[in-house]
Coordinates of N, CA, C and O in Angstrom, one line a residue:
X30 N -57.8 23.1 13.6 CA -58.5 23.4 12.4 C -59.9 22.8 12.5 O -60.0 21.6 12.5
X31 N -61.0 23.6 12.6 CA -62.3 23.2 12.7 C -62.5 23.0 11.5 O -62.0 23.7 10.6
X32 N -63.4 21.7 11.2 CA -64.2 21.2 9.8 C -65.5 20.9 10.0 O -65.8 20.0 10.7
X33 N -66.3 21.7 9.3 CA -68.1 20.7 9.2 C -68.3 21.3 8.0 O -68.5 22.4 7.5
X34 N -68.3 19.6 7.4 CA -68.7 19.1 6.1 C -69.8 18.2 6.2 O -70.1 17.2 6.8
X35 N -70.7 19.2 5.2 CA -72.1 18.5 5.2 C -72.3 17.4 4.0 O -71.7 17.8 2.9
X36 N -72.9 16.2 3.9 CA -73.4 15.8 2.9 C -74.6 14.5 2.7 O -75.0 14.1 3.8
X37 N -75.2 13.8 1.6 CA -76.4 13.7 1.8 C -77.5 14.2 0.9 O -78.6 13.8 0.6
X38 N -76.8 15.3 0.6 CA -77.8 16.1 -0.2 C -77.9 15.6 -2.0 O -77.0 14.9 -2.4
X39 N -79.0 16.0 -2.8 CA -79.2 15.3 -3.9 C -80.8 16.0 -4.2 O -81.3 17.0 -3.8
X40 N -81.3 14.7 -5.3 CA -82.4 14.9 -6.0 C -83.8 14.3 -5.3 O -83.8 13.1 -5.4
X41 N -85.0 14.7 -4.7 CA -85.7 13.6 -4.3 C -87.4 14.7 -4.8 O -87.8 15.9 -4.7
X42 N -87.8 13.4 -5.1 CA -89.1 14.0 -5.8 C -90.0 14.6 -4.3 O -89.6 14.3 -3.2
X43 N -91.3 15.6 -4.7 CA -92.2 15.6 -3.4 C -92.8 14.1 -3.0 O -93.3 13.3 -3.8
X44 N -92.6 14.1 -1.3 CA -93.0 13.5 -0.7 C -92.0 12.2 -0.1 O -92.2 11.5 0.9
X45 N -90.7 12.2 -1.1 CA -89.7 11.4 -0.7 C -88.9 11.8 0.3 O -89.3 12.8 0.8
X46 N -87.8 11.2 0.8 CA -87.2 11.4 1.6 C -85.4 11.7 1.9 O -84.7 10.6 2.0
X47 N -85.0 12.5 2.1 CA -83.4 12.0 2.2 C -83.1 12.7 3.6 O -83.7 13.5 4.3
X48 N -81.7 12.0 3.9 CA -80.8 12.0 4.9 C -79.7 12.6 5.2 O -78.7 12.0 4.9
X49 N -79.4 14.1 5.7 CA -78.2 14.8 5.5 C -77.6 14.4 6.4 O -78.2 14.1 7.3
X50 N -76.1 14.4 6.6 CA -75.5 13.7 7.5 C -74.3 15.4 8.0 O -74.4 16.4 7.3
X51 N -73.3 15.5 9.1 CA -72.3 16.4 8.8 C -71.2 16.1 10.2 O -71.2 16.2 11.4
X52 N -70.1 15.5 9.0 CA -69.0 15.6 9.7 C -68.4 16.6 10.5 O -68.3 17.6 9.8
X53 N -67.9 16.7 11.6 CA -67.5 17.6 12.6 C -66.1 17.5 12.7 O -65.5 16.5 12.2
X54 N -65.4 18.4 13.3 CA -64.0 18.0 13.6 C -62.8 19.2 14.0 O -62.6 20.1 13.2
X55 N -62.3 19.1 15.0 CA -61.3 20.1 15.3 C -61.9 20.9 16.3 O -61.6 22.1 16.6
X56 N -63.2 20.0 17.1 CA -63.8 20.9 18.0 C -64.3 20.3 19.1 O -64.7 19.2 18.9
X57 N -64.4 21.0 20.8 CA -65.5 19.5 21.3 C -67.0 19.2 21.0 O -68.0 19.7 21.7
X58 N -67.0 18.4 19.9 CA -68.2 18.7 19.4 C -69.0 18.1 20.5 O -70.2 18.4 20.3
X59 N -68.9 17.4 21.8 CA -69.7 16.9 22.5 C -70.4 17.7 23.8 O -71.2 17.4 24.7
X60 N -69.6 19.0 23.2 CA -69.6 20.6 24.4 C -70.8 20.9 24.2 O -71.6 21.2 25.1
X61 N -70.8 20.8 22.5 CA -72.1 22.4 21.9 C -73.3 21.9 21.7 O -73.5 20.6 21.7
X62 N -74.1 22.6 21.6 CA -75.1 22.4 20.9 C -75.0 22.5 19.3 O -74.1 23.2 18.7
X63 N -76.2 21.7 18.4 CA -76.1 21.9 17.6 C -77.2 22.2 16.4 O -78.3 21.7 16.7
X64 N -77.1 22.9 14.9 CA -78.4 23.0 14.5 C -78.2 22.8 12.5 O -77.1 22.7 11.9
X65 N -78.8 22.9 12.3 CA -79.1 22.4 10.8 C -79.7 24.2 10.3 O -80.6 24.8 10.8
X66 N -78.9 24.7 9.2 CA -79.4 25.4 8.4 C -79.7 25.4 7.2 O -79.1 24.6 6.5
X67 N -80.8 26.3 6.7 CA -80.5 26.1 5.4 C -80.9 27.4 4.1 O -81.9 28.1 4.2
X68 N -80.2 27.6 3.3 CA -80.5 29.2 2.2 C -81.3 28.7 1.0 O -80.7 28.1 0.2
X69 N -82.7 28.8 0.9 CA -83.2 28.8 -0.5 C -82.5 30.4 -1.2 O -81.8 31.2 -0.5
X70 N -82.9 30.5 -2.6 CA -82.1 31.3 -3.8 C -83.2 31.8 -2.9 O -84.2 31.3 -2.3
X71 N -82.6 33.6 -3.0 CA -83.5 34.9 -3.0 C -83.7 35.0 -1.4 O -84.4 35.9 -0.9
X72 N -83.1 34.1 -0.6 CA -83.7 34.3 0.2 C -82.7 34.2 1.6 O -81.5 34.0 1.3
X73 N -83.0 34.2 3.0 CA -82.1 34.9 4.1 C -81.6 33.1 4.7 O -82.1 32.1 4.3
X74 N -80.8 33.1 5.2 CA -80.3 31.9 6.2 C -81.2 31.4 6.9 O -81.6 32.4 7.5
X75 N -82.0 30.4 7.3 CA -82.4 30.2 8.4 C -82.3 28.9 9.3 O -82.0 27.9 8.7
X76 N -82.5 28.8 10.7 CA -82.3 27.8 11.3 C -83.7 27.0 11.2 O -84.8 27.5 11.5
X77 N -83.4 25.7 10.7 CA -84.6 24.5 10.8 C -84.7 23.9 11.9 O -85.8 23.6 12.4
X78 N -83.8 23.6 12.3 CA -83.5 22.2 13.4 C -82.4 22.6 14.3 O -81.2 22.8 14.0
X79 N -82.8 22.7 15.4 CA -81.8 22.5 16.7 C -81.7 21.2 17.6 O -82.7 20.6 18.0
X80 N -80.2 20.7 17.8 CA -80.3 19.7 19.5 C -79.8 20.1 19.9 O -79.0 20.9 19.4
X81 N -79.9 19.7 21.2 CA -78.8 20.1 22.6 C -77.8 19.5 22.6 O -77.6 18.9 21.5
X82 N -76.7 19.3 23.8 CA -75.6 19.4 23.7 C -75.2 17.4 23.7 O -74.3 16.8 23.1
X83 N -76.5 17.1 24.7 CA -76.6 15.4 25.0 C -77.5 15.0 24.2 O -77.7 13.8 24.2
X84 N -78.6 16.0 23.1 CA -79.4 15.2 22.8 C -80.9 15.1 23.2 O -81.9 14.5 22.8
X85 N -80.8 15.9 24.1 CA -82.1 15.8 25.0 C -83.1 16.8 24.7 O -84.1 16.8 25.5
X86 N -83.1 17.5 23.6 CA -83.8 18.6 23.7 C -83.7 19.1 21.8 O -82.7 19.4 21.2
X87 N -84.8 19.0 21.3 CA -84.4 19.3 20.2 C -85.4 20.3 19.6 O -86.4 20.0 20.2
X88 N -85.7 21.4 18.8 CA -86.8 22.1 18.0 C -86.6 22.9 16.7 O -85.5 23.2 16.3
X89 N -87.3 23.1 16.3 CA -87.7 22.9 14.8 C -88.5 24.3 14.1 O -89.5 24.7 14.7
X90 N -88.0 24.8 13.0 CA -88.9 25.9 12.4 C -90.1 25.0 12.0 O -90.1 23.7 11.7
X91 N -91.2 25.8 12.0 CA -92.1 25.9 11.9 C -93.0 24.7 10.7 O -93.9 23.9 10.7
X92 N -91.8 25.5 9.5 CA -92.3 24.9 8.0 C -91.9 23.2 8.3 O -92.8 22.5 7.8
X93 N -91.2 22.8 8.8 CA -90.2 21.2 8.7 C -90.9 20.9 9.7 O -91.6 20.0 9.3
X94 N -91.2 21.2 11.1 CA -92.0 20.4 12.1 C -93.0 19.3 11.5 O -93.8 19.3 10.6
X95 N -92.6 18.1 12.5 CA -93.3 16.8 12.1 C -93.0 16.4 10.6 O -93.9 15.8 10.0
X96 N -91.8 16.6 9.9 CA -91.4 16.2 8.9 C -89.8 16.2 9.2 O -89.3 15.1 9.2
X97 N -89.1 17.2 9.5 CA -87.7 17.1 9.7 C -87.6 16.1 11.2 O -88.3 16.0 12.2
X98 N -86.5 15.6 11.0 CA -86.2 14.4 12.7 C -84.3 15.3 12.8 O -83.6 15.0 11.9
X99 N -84.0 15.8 13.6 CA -82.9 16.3 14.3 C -82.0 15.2 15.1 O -82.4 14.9 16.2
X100 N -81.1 14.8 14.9 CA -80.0 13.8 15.5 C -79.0 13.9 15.6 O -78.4 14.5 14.7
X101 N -78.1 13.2 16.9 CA -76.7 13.3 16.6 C -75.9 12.2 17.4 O -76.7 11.5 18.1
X102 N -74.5 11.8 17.4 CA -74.1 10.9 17.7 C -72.7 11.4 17.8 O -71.9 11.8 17.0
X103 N -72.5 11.3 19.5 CA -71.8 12.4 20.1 C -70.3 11.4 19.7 O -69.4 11.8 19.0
X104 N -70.4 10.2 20.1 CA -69.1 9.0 19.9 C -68.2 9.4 19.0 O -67.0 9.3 19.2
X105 N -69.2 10.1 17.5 CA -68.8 9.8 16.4 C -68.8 11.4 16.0 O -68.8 11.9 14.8
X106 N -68.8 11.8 16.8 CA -68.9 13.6 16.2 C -69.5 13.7 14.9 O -68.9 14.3 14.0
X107 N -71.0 13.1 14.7 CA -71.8 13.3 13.7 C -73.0 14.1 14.2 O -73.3 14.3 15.4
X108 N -73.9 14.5 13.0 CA -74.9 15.3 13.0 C -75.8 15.3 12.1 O -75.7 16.4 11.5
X109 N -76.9 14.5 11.6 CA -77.7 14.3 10.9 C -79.2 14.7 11.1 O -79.7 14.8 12.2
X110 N -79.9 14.8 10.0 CA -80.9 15.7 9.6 C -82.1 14.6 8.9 O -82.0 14.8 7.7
X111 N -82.6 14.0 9.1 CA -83.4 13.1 8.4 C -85.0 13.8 7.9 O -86.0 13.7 8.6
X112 N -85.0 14.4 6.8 CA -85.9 15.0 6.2 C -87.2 13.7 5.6 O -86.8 12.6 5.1
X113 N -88.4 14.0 5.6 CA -89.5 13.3 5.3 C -90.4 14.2 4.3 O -90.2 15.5 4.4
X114 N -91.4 13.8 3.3 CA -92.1 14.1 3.1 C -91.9 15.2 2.3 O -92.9 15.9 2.3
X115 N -91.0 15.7 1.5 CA -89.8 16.8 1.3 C -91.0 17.4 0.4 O -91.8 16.7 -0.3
X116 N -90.9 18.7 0.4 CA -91.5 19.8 -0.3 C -90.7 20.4 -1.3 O -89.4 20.5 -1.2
X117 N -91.8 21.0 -2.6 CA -90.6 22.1 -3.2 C -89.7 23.3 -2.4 O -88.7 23.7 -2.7
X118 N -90.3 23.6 -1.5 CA -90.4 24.3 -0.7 C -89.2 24.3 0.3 O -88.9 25.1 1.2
X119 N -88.8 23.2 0.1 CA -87.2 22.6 1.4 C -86.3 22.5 0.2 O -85.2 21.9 0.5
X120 N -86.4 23.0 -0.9 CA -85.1 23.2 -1.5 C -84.3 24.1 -1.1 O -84.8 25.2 -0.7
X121 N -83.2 24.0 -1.0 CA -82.0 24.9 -0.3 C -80.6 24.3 -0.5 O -80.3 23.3 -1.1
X122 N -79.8 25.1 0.2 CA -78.4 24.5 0.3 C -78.6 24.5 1.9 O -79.0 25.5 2.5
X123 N -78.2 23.4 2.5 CA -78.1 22.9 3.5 C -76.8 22.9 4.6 O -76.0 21.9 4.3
X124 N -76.5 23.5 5.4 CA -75.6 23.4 6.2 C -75.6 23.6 7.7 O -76.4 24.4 8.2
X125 N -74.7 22.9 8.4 CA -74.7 22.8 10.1 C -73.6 23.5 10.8 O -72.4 23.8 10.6
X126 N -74.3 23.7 11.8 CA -73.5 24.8 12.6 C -73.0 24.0 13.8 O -73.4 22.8 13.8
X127 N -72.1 24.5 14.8 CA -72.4 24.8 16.2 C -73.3 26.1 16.7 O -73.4 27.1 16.1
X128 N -74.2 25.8 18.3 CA -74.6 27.0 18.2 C -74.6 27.7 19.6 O -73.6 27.3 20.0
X129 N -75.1 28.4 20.4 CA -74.5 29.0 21.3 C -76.2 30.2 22.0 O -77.1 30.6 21.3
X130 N -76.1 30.3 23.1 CA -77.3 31.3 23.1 C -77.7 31.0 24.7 O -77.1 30.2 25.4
X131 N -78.5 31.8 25.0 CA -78.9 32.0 26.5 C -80.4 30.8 26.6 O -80.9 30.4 27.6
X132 N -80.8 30.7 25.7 CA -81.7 29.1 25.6 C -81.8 28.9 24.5 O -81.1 29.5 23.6
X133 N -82.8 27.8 24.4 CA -83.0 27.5 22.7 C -83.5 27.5 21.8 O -83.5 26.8 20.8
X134 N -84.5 28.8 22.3 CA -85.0 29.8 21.3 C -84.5 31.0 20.5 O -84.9 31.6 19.5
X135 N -83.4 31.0 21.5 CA -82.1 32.5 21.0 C -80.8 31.6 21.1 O -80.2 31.4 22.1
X136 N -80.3 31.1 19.6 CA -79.2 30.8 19.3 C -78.7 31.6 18.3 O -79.3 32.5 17.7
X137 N -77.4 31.1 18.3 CA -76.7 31.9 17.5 C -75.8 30.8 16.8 O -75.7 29.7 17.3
X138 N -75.2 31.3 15.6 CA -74.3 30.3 15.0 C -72.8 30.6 15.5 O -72.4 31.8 15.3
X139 N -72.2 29.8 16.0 CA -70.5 29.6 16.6 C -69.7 30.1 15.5 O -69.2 31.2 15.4
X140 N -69.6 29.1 14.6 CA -68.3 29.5 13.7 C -68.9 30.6 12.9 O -70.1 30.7 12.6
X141 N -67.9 31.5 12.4 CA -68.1 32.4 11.6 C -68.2 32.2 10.3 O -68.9 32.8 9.6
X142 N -67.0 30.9 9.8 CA -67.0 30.3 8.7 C -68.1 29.1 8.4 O -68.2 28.1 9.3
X143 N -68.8 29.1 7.3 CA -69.3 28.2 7.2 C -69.0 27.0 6.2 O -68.1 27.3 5.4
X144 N -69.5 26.0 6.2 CA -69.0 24.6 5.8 C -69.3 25.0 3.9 O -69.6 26.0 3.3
X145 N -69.2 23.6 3.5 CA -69.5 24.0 2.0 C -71.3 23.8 1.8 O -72.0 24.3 0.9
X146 N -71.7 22.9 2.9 CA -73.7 23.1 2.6 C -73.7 21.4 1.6 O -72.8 20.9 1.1
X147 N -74.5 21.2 1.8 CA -75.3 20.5 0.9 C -76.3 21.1 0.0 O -77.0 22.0 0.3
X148 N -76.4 20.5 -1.3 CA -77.9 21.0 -2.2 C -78.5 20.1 -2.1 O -78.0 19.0 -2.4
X149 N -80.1 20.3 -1.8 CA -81.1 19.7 -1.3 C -82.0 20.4 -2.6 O -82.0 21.6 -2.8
X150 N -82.6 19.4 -3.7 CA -83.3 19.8 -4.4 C -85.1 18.9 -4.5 O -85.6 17.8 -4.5
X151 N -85.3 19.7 -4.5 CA -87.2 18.6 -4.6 C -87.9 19.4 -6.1 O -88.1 20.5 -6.5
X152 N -88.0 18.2 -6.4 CA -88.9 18.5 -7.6 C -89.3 17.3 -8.7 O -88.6 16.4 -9.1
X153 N -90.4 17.8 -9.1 CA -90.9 16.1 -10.1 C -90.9 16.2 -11.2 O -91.2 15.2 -11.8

C-alpha cells in the first residue's frame, strides 16, 4: 500500500515562510526521484520543485526559483519543501509525487493516485 501524505501547510503572511514536509511509504522511496506539486483555484497542476534520486540534482519552476529550497532524507523516507519569501501568488494546495522521465526536464508523475495535498495560503 503506497502512502504520500503531505503536511506543513497553513497561514503565512507575504514574505514569511513555511515548511512542507511528506511522508512516503509502501515504496522504494530511495529508487525515485522526487518532486513537489502544486494546484492554485482555476488553474492546471504544476511541478515547482524536483530532486534526484540521491539528492544530487535538484530544479525549480521558474516563479519559486531562489525562493523554494527542494530536500529529502532518503533514511527517513521524507520529502520536504522549504518555501521563503511566500507570495500571494504560491497559494495552492500542495502535494508530492514520485517522478519518472528520460531526464529532468521531462518528468512525469508515478502514482496515478494522489495524496490528500497540503493548503498553502498567503495573505495579509
Amino acid at each position: 500500500q503506497v502512502q504520500l501524505v503531505e503536511s506543513g501547510g497553513g497561514l503565512a503572511q507575504p514574505g514569511q515562510s513555511l515548511r512542507l514536509s511528506c511522508s512516503i511509504s509502501g515504496f522504494d522511496f530511495s529508487s525515485s526521484a522526487m518532486s513537489w506539486y502544486r494546484q492554485a483555484p482555476g488553474k492546471e497542476r504544476e511541478l515547482v520543485a524536483f530532486i534526484s534520486m540521491h539528492g544530487g540534482r535538484t530544479r525549480y519552476a521558474d516563479s519559486v526559483k531562489g525562493r523554494f529550497t527542494i530536500s529529502r532524507d532518503n533514511s527517513k523516507n521524507t520529502l520536504s519543501l522549504q518555501m521563503n519569501s511566500l507570495e500571494s501568488e504560491d497559494t495552492a494546495v500542495y502535494y508530492c509525487n514520485a517522478v519518472f522521465g528520460p531526464d529532468d526536464r521531462n518528468v512525469r508523475p508515478y502514482f496515478k493516485s494522489w495524496g490528500p495535498g497540503t493548503q498553502v495560503t498567503v495573505s495579509s
